[in-house]
Short mmCIF file of C-alpha atoms in Angstrom, two decimals:
data_model
loop_
_atom_site.label_atom_id
_atom_site.label_comp_id
_atom_site.label_asym_id
_atom_site.label_seq_id
_atom_site.Cartn_x
_atom_site.Cartn_y
_atom_site.Cartn_z
CA MET A 1 26.95 -17.44 12.04
CA GLY A 2 23.87 -18.93 12.64
CA ARG A 3 21.55 -18.94 8.92
CA ARG A 4 18.96 -15.66 9.66
CA ARG A 5 15.80 -15.39 8.39
CA GLY A 6 12.92 -13.61 9.74
CA PHE A 7 8.77 -14.01 9.55
CA PHE A 8 8.73 -11.51 6.43
CA ALA A 9 12.00 -13.34 5.10
CA GLU A 10 10.75 -17.17 5.30
CA MET A 11 7.55 -16.01 4.13
CA ASN A 12 8.73 -14.23 0.96
CA TYR A 13 11.92 -17.10 0.12
CA GLN A 14 8.71 -20.49 0.61
CA ALA A 15 6.67 -17.84 -2.24
CA GLN A 16 9.73 -17.23 -4.66
CA GLN A 17 10.81 -21.52 -4.29
CA ALA A 18 7.03 -22.28 -4.76
CA GLY A 19 7.16 -20.27 -7.64
CA LYS A 20 10.22 -21.52 -9.18
CA ARG A 21 9.65 -24.71 -8.48
CA GLN A 22 6.30 -24.25 -10.77
CA ARG A 23 8.03 -22.68 -13.50
CA GLN A 24 10.64 -25.67 -13.34
CA GLN A 25 7.79 -28.42 -13.98
CA GLN A 26 5.69 -26.11 -15.85
CA ALA A 27 9.09 -26.43 -18.22
CA ALA A 28 9.55 -29.98 -17.65
CA ALA A 29 5.54 -30.37 -18.25
CA HIS A 30 5.90 -28.56 -21.42
CA ARG A 31 8.72 -30.47 -22.85
CA ALA A 32 7.92 -33.78 -21.58
CA GLN A 33 3.83 -32.53 -23.39
CA LEU A 34 6.44 -32.55 -26.44
CA ALA A 35 7.92 -35.43 -26.51
CA ALA A 36 5.12 -38.13 -25.70
CA GLN A 37 3.71 -35.49 -29.03
CA ARG A 38 6.23 -37.05 -31.24
CA GLN A 39 6.67 -40.31 -29.54
CA ALA A 40 2.69 -40.81 -30.07
CA GLU A 41 3.11 -39.45 -33.67
CA ARG A 42 6.10 -41.76 -34.20
CA ALA A 43 4.02 -44.26 -32.65
CA VAL A 44 0.79 -43.66 -35.07
CA LYS A 45 2.70 -43.94 -37.88
CA ALA A 46 5.09 -47.08 -37.52
CA TYR A 47 1.82 -48.76 -36.40
CA GLU A 48 -0.06 -47.88 -40.01
CA ARG A 49 3.09 -48.43 -41.61
CA ALA A 50 2.67 -52.21 -39.83
CA ARG A 51 -0.24 -52.58 -40.32
CA VAL A 52 -0.06 -51.51 -44.48
CA ALA A 53 3.12 -54.49 -44.69
CA ALA A 54 1.44 -56.82 -42.61
CA ALA A 55 -1.66 -57.32 -45.09
CA ARG A 56 0.85 -57.08 -48.01
CA ALA A 57 2.13 -59.74 -46.24
CA SER A 58 5.54 -59.99 -49.09
CA ALA A 59 8.60 -60.38 -47.78
CA ALA A 60 10.36 -57.00 -49.29
CA GLU A 61 7.28 -54.77 -47.49
CA LYS A 62 8.00 -56.56 -44.62
CA LYS A 63 11.46 -55.44 -44.90
CA ALA A 64 10.83 -51.89 -45.89
CA ALA A 65 8.80 -51.62 -43.01
CA ASP A 66 11.64 -53.33 -41.24
CA ARG A 67 13.73 -50.36 -42.36
CA GLU A 68 10.99 -47.36 -41.28
CA ALA A 69 10.74 -48.75 -37.68
CA ALA A 70 14.39 -48.76 -37.09
CA ARG A 71 13.89 -44.94 -38.81
CA LEU A 72 11.63 -43.84 -36.36
CA HIS A 73 14.00 -45.46 -33.71
CA VAL A 74 16.52 -44.04 -34.47
CA GLU A 75 14.70 -40.56 -35.54
CA SER A 76 13.52 -40.78 -31.56
CA ARG A 77 16.28 -41.15 -29.91
CA LEU A 78 17.33 -38.69 -32.55
CA ALA A 79 15.29 -35.77 -30.44
CA GLU A 80 15.77 -37.41 -26.71
CA VAL A 81 19.40 -36.34 -27.62
CA GLU A 82 18.27 -33.20 -29.18
CA SER A 83 15.81 -32.78 -25.52
CA MET A 84 19.92 -33.62 -23.63
CA ASN A 85 21.17 -30.59 -24.93
CA THR A 86 18.36 -28.22 -24.72
CA ASP A 87 18.45 -28.73 -21.09
CA LEU A 88 22.64 -28.69 -21.01
CA ALA A 89 22.51 -25.24 -22.77
CA SER A 90 19.71 -24.33 -20.48
CA ASP A 91 21.69 -25.15 -17.79
CA PHE A 92 25.49 -23.81 -19.01
CA ALA A 93 23.34 -20.77 -19.87
CA ASP A 94 22.11 -20.39 -16.33
CA ILE A 95 24.95 -20.49 -14.58
CA ASP A 96 27.04 -18.19 -16.81
CA GLY A 97 24.56 -15.34 -16.43
CA LEU A 98 24.24 -15.47 -12.78
CA LEU A 99 24.40 -11.90 -12.80
CA ALA A 100 23.19 -10.66 -15.95
CA TRP A 101 20.09 -11.90 -14.11
CA THR A 102 19.75 -9.51 -12.02
CA LEU A 103 20.26 -6.56 -13.50
CA GLY A 104 17.24 -6.17 -15.07
CA ILE A 105 15.13 -6.92 -11.87
CA ASP A 106 14.51 -3.38 -9.12
CA ASP A 107 15.99 -5.42 -6.21
CA TYR A 108 14.13 -3.06 -4.22
CA VAL A 109 11.01 -4.15 -2.50
CA ASP A 110 8.12 -2.21 -1.77
CA LEU A 111 7.11 -3.24 2.16
CA GLU A 112 3.40 -2.28 1.39
CA SER A 113 3.08 -5.07 -1.56
CA LEU A 114 3.13 -7.80 1.48
CA LYS A 115 -0.25 -6.24 2.97
CA ILE A 116 -3.02 -7.99 2.48
CA SER A 117 -5.58 -5.58 0.66
CA LYS A 118 -7.85 -7.98 0.71
CA VAL A 119 -8.68 -11.57 2.24
CA GLN A 120 -9.39 -14.05 0.07
CA HIS A 121 -11.99 -16.55 1.37
CA PRO A 122 -13.08 -20.12 -0.56
CA PRO A 123 -16.39 -20.15 -1.13
CA PHE A 124 -18.78 -21.29 1.19
CA MET A 125 -20.09 -24.81 -0.34
CA PRO A 126 -22.20 -26.66 2.54
CA GLY A 127 -23.25 -28.97 0.18
CA GLY A 128 -26.24 -31.33 0.62
CA LEU A 129 -26.65 -29.40 3.53
CA ALA A 130 -28.19 -26.59 1.19
CA VAL A 131 -30.97 -28.53 0.39
CA PRO A 132 -34.11 -29.05 1.53
CA THR A 133 -35.50 -31.58 2.73
CA PRO A 134 -38.27 -32.54 0.33
CA LYS A 135 -41.80 -32.27 1.44
CA VAL A 136 -44.13 -35.07 1.71
CA ALA A 137 -47.64 -35.05 -0.74
CA GLU A 138 -50.42 -35.24 -0.29
CA PRO A 139 -51.94 -38.76 0.10
CA ASN A 140 -53.41 -39.97 -3.49
CA TYR A 141 -57.12 -41.23 -1.47
CA PRO A 142 -59.33 -43.21 -3.31
CA PRO A 143 -62.32 -41.65 -4.15
CA GLU A 144 -65.54 -42.09 -1.55
CA PRO A 145 -68.39 -44.98 -2.26
CA VAL A 146 -71.48 -42.72 -3.22
CA TYR A 147 -74.55 -44.64 -2.70
CA GLN A 148 -76.32 -45.02 -5.25
CA ALA A 149 -80.39 -46.48 -4.63
CA PRO A 150 -82.25 -48.95 -6.38
CA THR A 151 -84.13 -47.95 -9.06
CA THR A 152 -87.83 -47.67 -7.97
CA PRO A 153 -90.21 -50.03 -10.21
CA SER A 154 -93.46 -49.22 -11.12
CA GLY A 155 -96.10 -50.17 -13.33
CA LEU A 156 -96.66 -54.12 -13.71
CA SER A 157 -93.45 -54.91 -11.10
CA ALA A 158 -94.68 -52.47 -8.28
CA MET A 159 -97.83 -54.47 -8.51
CA PHE A 160 -96.21 -58.30 -8.72
CA GLY A 161 -94.01 -58.43 -6.08
CA GLY A 162 -92.02 -55.77 -7.45
CA LYS A 163 -92.62 -53.56 -3.61
CA LYS A 164 -91.00 -55.89 -1.67
CA ARG A 165 -87.82 -56.94 -4.25
CA HIS A 166 -87.30 -53.43 -4.47
CA GLN A 167 -87.11 -53.51 -0.46
CA GLN A 168 -84.66 -55.69 -0.19
CA ALA A 169 -82.66 -54.23 -3.03
CA ILE A 170 -82.33 -51.37 -1.12
CA GLU A 171 -80.76 -53.38 2.30
CA ALA A 172 -78.75 -55.18 -0.25
CA THR A 173 -77.71 -51.99 -1.78
CA GLN A 174 -77.43 -49.99 1.88
CA ALA A 175 -75.42 -52.90 3.36
CA ALA A 176 -73.16 -52.96 -0.02
CA PHE A 177 -72.36 -49.16 0.82
CA GLU A 178 -71.74 -49.50 4.17
CA ASN A 179 -69.03 -51.92 3.21
CA ALA A 180 -67.03 -50.27 1.13
CA HIS A 181 -67.51 -47.19 3.14
CA ARG A 182 -66.01 -49.05 5.97
CA ASP A 183 -63.63 -49.86 3.58
CA TRP A 184 -62.77 -46.80 2.21
CA GLU A 185 -62.18 -44.95 5.80
CA ARG A 186 -60.56 -47.39 6.74
CA ILE A 187 -57.77 -46.54 3.60
CA ARG A 188 -57.89 -43.53 3.96
CA ASP A 189 -57.26 -43.49 8.27
CA ASP A 190 -54.63 -46.02 7.31
CA LEU A 191 -52.86 -43.07 4.41
CA ARG A 192 -53.17 -40.14 6.86
CA ALA A 193 -52.08 -42.07 9.24
CA GLY A 194 -48.74 -43.16 7.11
CA CYS A 195 -48.57 -39.38 5.63
CA ILE A 196 -48.48 -37.86 9.22
CA LYS A 197 -46.04 -39.76 10.38
CA LYS A 198 -43.90 -38.83 6.95
CA VAL A 199 -44.81 -35.60 8.20
CA ALA A 200 -43.66 -35.41 11.14
CA LEU A 201 -40.27 -37.54 9.60
CA ARG A 202 -39.29 -35.03 7.56
CA GLU A 203 -39.62 -32.35 9.99
CA LYS A 204 -36.97 -34.36 11.57
CA LEU A 205 -34.54 -34.71 9.05
CA GLU A 206 -34.79 -31.19 7.20
CA ALA A 207 -34.51 -29.71 11.79
CA LYS A 208 -31.32 -31.40 12.17
CA ARG A 209 -30.56 -30.23 7.93
CA ALA A 210 -31.18 -26.74 9.82
CA ALA A 211 -29.32 -27.04 12.28
CA GLY A 212 -26.54 -28.28 10.09
CA LEU A 213 -26.82 -25.72 7.75
CA THR A 214 -26.66 -23.19 10.30
CA ALA A 215 -23.36 -25.08 12.15
CA ALA A 216 -21.69 -25.09 9.20
CA GLU A 217 -22.10 -21.53 8.36
CA ASN A 218 -21.26 -20.54 11.73
CA LYS A 219 -17.63 -22.31 11.10
CA TYR A 220 -17.68 -20.89 7.30
CA LYS A 221 -17.96 -17.66 9.53
CA GLN A 222 -15.42 -18.41 11.98
CA GLU A 223 -12.77 -19.33 9.91
CA CYS A 224 -13.19 -16.24 8.06
CA GLU A 225 -13.10 -14.49 10.65
CA LYS A 226 -10.00 -15.64 11.50
CA ARG A 227 -8.31 -14.96 7.96
CA GLU A 228 -9.59 -11.75 9.01
CA ALA A 229 -7.88 -11.56 11.98
CA GLU A 230 -4.72 -12.97 10.87
CA ALA A 231 -4.04 -10.74 7.94
CA SER A 232 -4.50 -8.12 10.49
CA ALA A 233 -1.76 -9.22 12.43
CA HIS A 234 -0.28 -10.03 9.64
CA ASN A 235 -0.34 -6.22 8.25
CA ALA A 236 0.54 -5.05 11.54
CA LYS A 237 3.27 -7.09 11.20
CA VAL A 238 4.56 -5.30 7.96
CA ALA A 239 3.59 -2.03 9.60
CA LYS A 240 5.46 -2.34 12.95
CA LEU A 241 8.43 -3.10 10.70
CA ILE A 242 7.87 -0.64 8.18
CA ASN A 243 8.04 2.16 11.18
CA ASP A 244 11.09 0.27 12.47
CA LEU A 245 12.83 1.05 9.33
CA ALA A 246 12.39 4.29 9.02
CA PHE A 247 13.60 4.57 12.79
CA ASP A 248 17.00 2.57 11.55
CA VAL A 249 15.93 -0.33 14.13
CA GLU A 250 18.77 -3.04 13.58
CA SER A 251 16.30 -5.95 13.69
CA ALA A 252 14.37 -4.22 11.29
CA ILE A 253 17.22 -3.65 8.73
CA GLN A 254 18.09 -6.95 9.28
CA GLU A 255 14.30 -8.37 8.31
CA TYR A 256 14.85 -6.22 5.39
CA VAL A 257 17.53 -7.77 3.82
CA GLY A 258 16.20 -11.25 4.50
CA ILE A 259 13.70 -10.74 2.23
CA VAL A 260 15.23 -8.56 -0.38
CA LEU A 261 17.73 -12.08 -0.43
CA SER A 262 14.59 -14.09 -0.35
CA ASN A 263 14.11 -12.78 -3.74
CA SER A 264 17.67 -13.78 -5.11
CA VAL A 265 16.34 -16.68 -7.08
CA TYR A 266 18.92 -18.75 -8.77
CA PRO A 267 18.64 -21.40 -10.40
CA GLU A 268 18.25 -25.25 -9.99
CA VAL A 269 21.88 -26.47 -11.48
CA PHE A 270 23.44 -24.14 -9.23
CA PRO A 271 21.39 -23.29 -5.96
CA VAL A 272 23.01 -20.88 -2.95
CA GLU A 273 22.09 -19.89 0.70
CA HIS A 274 22.06 -16.78 2.69
CA ASP A 275 23.67 -15.90 6.12
CA TYR A 276 23.93 -12.75 7.14
CA ALA A 277 24.13 -10.57 10.59
CA PHE A 278 23.47 -5.84 10.58
CA ASN A 279 25.12 -4.03 12.73
CA LEU A 280 24.41 -0.43 13.46
CA ALA A 281 26.65 0.41 15.32
CA SER A 282 29.07 0.20 11.79
CA ARG A 283 25.98 0.67 9.55
CA GLU A 284 28.11 -3.05 7.78
CA LEU A 285 26.12 -5.89 7.23
CA VAL A 286 28.54 -9.46 7.14
CA LEU A 287 27.07 -11.53 4.16
CA THR A 288 28.18 -15.26 3.78
CA VAL A 289 26.85 -16.76 0.41
CA SER A 290 27.10 -20.89 0.35
CA VAL A 291 27.93 -21.80 -3.45
CA PRO A 292 27.50 -25.48 -4.13
CA GLU A 293 30.59 -27.25 -4.89
CA PRO A 294 32.22 -27.88 -8.13
CA SER A 295 30.94 -31.39 -8.32
CA ALA A 296 26.85 -30.02 -8.66
CA VAL A 297 27.92 -28.46 -11.89
CA PRO A 298 27.33 -30.04 -15.09
CA SER A 299 30.73 -31.82 -16.50
CA VAL A 300 29.17 -32.65 -19.56
CA LYS A 301 30.34 -30.74 -22.67
CA GLY A 302 27.50 -32.39 -24.71
CA TYR A 303 25.70 -35.67 -25.85
CA ARG A 304 25.39 -37.87 -29.06
CA TYR A 305 23.40 -40.80 -30.30
CA VAL A 306 26.23 -43.79 -31.35
CA LYS A 307 24.06 -46.09 -33.35
CA THR A 308 26.33 -49.25 -33.53
CA LYS A 309 25.29 -49.62 -29.83
CA ASP A 310 22.20 -47.98 -29.48
CA GLU A 311 22.68 -45.75 -27.00
CA ILE A 312 23.73 -41.91 -25.71
CA ALA A 313 26.85 -41.22 -25.22
CA SER A 314 28.23 -38.03 -23.26
CA THR A 315 31.31 -35.80 -23.73
CA ALA A 316 33.14 -34.56 -21.04
CA LEU A 317 33.66 -30.67 -20.72
CA PRO A 318 37.48 -29.48 -20.91
CA VAL A 319 38.61 -28.99 -17.09
CA ARG A 320 40.57 -25.61 -18.45
CA GLU A 321 36.32 -24.87 -19.15
CA LYS A 322 34.90 -26.17 -15.87
CA LYS A 323 37.67 -24.67 -14.09
CA GLU A 324 36.80 -21.44 -15.51
CA ARG A 325 32.96 -21.84 -15.49
CA TYR A 326 32.62 -22.47 -11.52
CA ALA A 327 35.33 -19.75 -10.67
CA ASN A 328 33.16 -17.11 -12.60
CA ALA A 329 30.28 -17.80 -11.41
CA ALA A 330 31.54 -17.87 -7.51
CA TRP A 331 32.65 -14.39 -9.00
CA GLN A 332 29.61 -13.52 -9.92
CA VAL A 333 27.78 -14.69 -6.84
CA ALA A 334 29.28 -12.48 -5.42
CA VAL A 335 29.13 -9.22 -7.09
CA ARG A 336 25.66 -9.75 -7.52
CA SER A 337 25.05 -10.31 -3.41
CA LEU A 338 26.58 -6.78 -2.63
CA HIS A 339 24.91 -5.40 -5.98
CA GLU A 340 21.34 -6.84 -4.90
CA VAL A 341 21.44 -5.88 -1.15
CA PHE A 342 23.05 -2.66 -2.44
CA GLU A 343 20.62 -1.49 -5.06
CA ALA A 344 17.39 -2.75 -2.70
CA ASP A 345 18.67 -0.07 0.11
CA ARG A 346 17.43 2.71 -1.13
CA ALA A 347 17.32 4.79 2.35
CA GLY A 348 21.20 3.91 2.47
CA LYS A 349 20.68 1.72 5.60
CA ILE A 350 24.07 -0.01 4.83
CA HIS A 351 27.09 2.01 4.82
CA SER A 352 29.40 -1.33 3.62
CA ILE A 353 28.89 -5.43 3.02
CA ALA A 354 31.76 -7.05 4.07
CA LEU A 355 31.05 -10.47 2.10
CA THR A 356 32.03 -14.22 1.89
CA VAL A 357 31.00 -16.58 -0.72
CA ASN A 358 32.56 -20.28 0.38
CA VAL A 359 31.20 -23.89 -0.40
CA ASN A 360 30.33 -26.23 2.13
CA THR A 361 32.27 -29.76 1.39
CA VAL A 362 33.43 -32.40 2.90
CA ASP A 363 37.96 -31.88 3.98
CA PRO A 364 38.90 -35.18 2.23
CA ALA A 365 41.93 -35.58 5.18
CA THR A 366 39.15 -35.87 7.93
CA GLY A 367 36.50 -37.11 6.69
CA ARG A 368 34.61 -34.07 8.57
CA PRO A 369 32.81 -30.87 7.21
CA ILE A 370 34.38 -27.96 6.43
CA THR A 371 33.54 -24.70 5.01
CA VAL A 372 36.03 -22.94 2.06
CA PRO A 373 36.06 -19.37 1.18
CA LEU A 374 36.52 -18.64 -2.41
CA VAL A 375 35.92 -14.87 -1.89
CA VAL A 376 35.86 -12.30 1.02
CA VAL A 377 35.92 -9.28 -0.34
CA ALA A 378 34.33 -5.62 1.56
CA ALA A 379 32.53 -3.15 -0.43
CA ASP A 380 31.33 0.50 0.84
CA ARG A 381 28.13 1.49 -0.67
CA GLU A 382 29.56 4.89 -2.71
CA THR A 383 32.23 3.21 -4.38
CA PHE A 384 29.98 -0.13 -5.36
CA ASN A 385 27.35 1.77 -6.63
CA SER A 386 29.69 3.46 -8.68
CA PHE A 387 30.47 1.13 -10.89
CA ASP A 388 28.08 -0.15 -14.32
CA LEU A 389 27.87 -3.99 -12.97
CA SER A 390 26.47 -4.17 -17.45
CA LYS A 391 29.97 -3.58 -18.11
CA VAL A 392 32.04 -5.31 -16.00
CA VAL A 393 34.36 -8.12 -15.64
CA PRO A 394 33.41 -9.71 -12.12
CA GLN A 395 37.04 -10.89 -11.02
CA ALA A 396 38.65 -7.19 -12.46
CA THR A 397 35.79 -6.15 -10.39
CA LEU A 398 36.81 -8.13 -7.27
CA GLN A 399 40.35 -7.31 -7.32
CA HIS A 400 40.01 -3.90 -7.95
CA LEU A 401 37.93 -3.82 -4.56
CA GLY A 402 40.27 -5.74 -3.29
CA ALA A 403 39.40 -8.76 -2.90
CA ALA A 404 41.19 -12.20 -1.59
CA MET A 405 39.67 -14.48 -3.99
CA SER A 406 40.66 -18.26 -4.61
CA LYS A 407 42.86 -18.90 -6.72
CA SER A 408 41.37 -21.93 -7.82
CA PRO A 409 37.77 -22.50 -6.80
CA PHE A 410 37.08 -25.79 -8.58
CA ASP A 411 39.76 -27.25 -6.79
CA LEU A 412 38.72 -25.40 -3.30
CA VAL A 413 42.25 -23.68 -2.72
CA PRO A 414 40.97 -21.32 -0.07
CA ALA A 415 40.86 -17.77 -0.64
CA ASP A 416 44.47 -16.04 1.93
CA THR A 417 42.65 -13.65 4.18
CA GLY A 418 46.17 -13.35 5.72
CA ARG A 419 46.69 -9.51 4.41
CA GLY A 420 43.06 -8.20 5.00
CA ILE A 421 40.39 -7.49 3.42
CA ARG A 422 40.15 -3.90 3.08
CA VAL A 423 42.79 -2.72 1.38
CA ARG A 424 42.19 -1.47 -1.97
CA GLY A 425 43.33 -3.10 -5.12
CA GLN A 426 45.66 -1.68 -7.41
#
């Protein structure tokens, strides 16, 4: 059976994965920040002590400074070990709580929530196109020359050749004025011509800016309309899915199952994959869940700092504990998968589930890929929904359902399906 995930299931799956990655990054960033803060504080302390020790420059104080530096180093390594053990404990808690994690969550998916109620548009950012081209300032014309006639002579000055000299002064003053006025007119005309050119250039630039702004506005409008159209198309698909689901369209039921399973987020340390196919005639969902190989699960019990070697050593988990944890994880995945589908299917579209939990690995004898079934079980809705999963032991639940179960999942011993899986265990 090929892996199947519809449009909405894939969209939802990617959103869930993005959210998980974000949470993991935030957690890692927080731990790194705390570690960096501790390291920075230690560095400051070490520096201050070293500075003081160097200033005192006595042999005894230098030895004390060296001892303090060594102490801070050990403290840093111990903090590193503590962080590693915290991460390890978190991984174990995640694996051991695979079933408990989902019991506090309603797996039902309200398909109306998948509709886009309001399209989020980014703000229109025209940048420099929004800024009008600066206007051209009026030229700063020099003041126009004003003709000032020479003073008319009077009295004795007028009698002794004053009138002639006055006439000569008038002519000289007029000539100077005419020259000055011509120079002023030339400067005025040059300034005016320069201003006209600047205004023409400004108008050209402003027209180009306005055209660019209009084009940017049209592009933004088209992009908004495209987003609105995509949202409308998306909502139409959701509405069709809701309608098809109400009328028991097989593909719609399968699509809904895909959405539910895409919401089933497993921890990074124990990722799973789902394959599924629904048959309307039998009302049965065939569901396959692939779990990671045993080697992917942590095999370290804890970390410790070996001071004499200045190294971090690990203690291996006892084989029995590794086997029990992996087997219990497989049993939990099986019960959890049945629970998530039946709980999400409020309308009762699915009457039974044929479930297989397997491992994709490599056959050491042939070197070729093989699939090893760890759990094969069938469960009907009425029977399974009568269980109180908050109190069950997953292994016992599967045995009660007549499941075929591997005798040693950790050793990849396949489940024996020879007697069939629809015989209720005693």
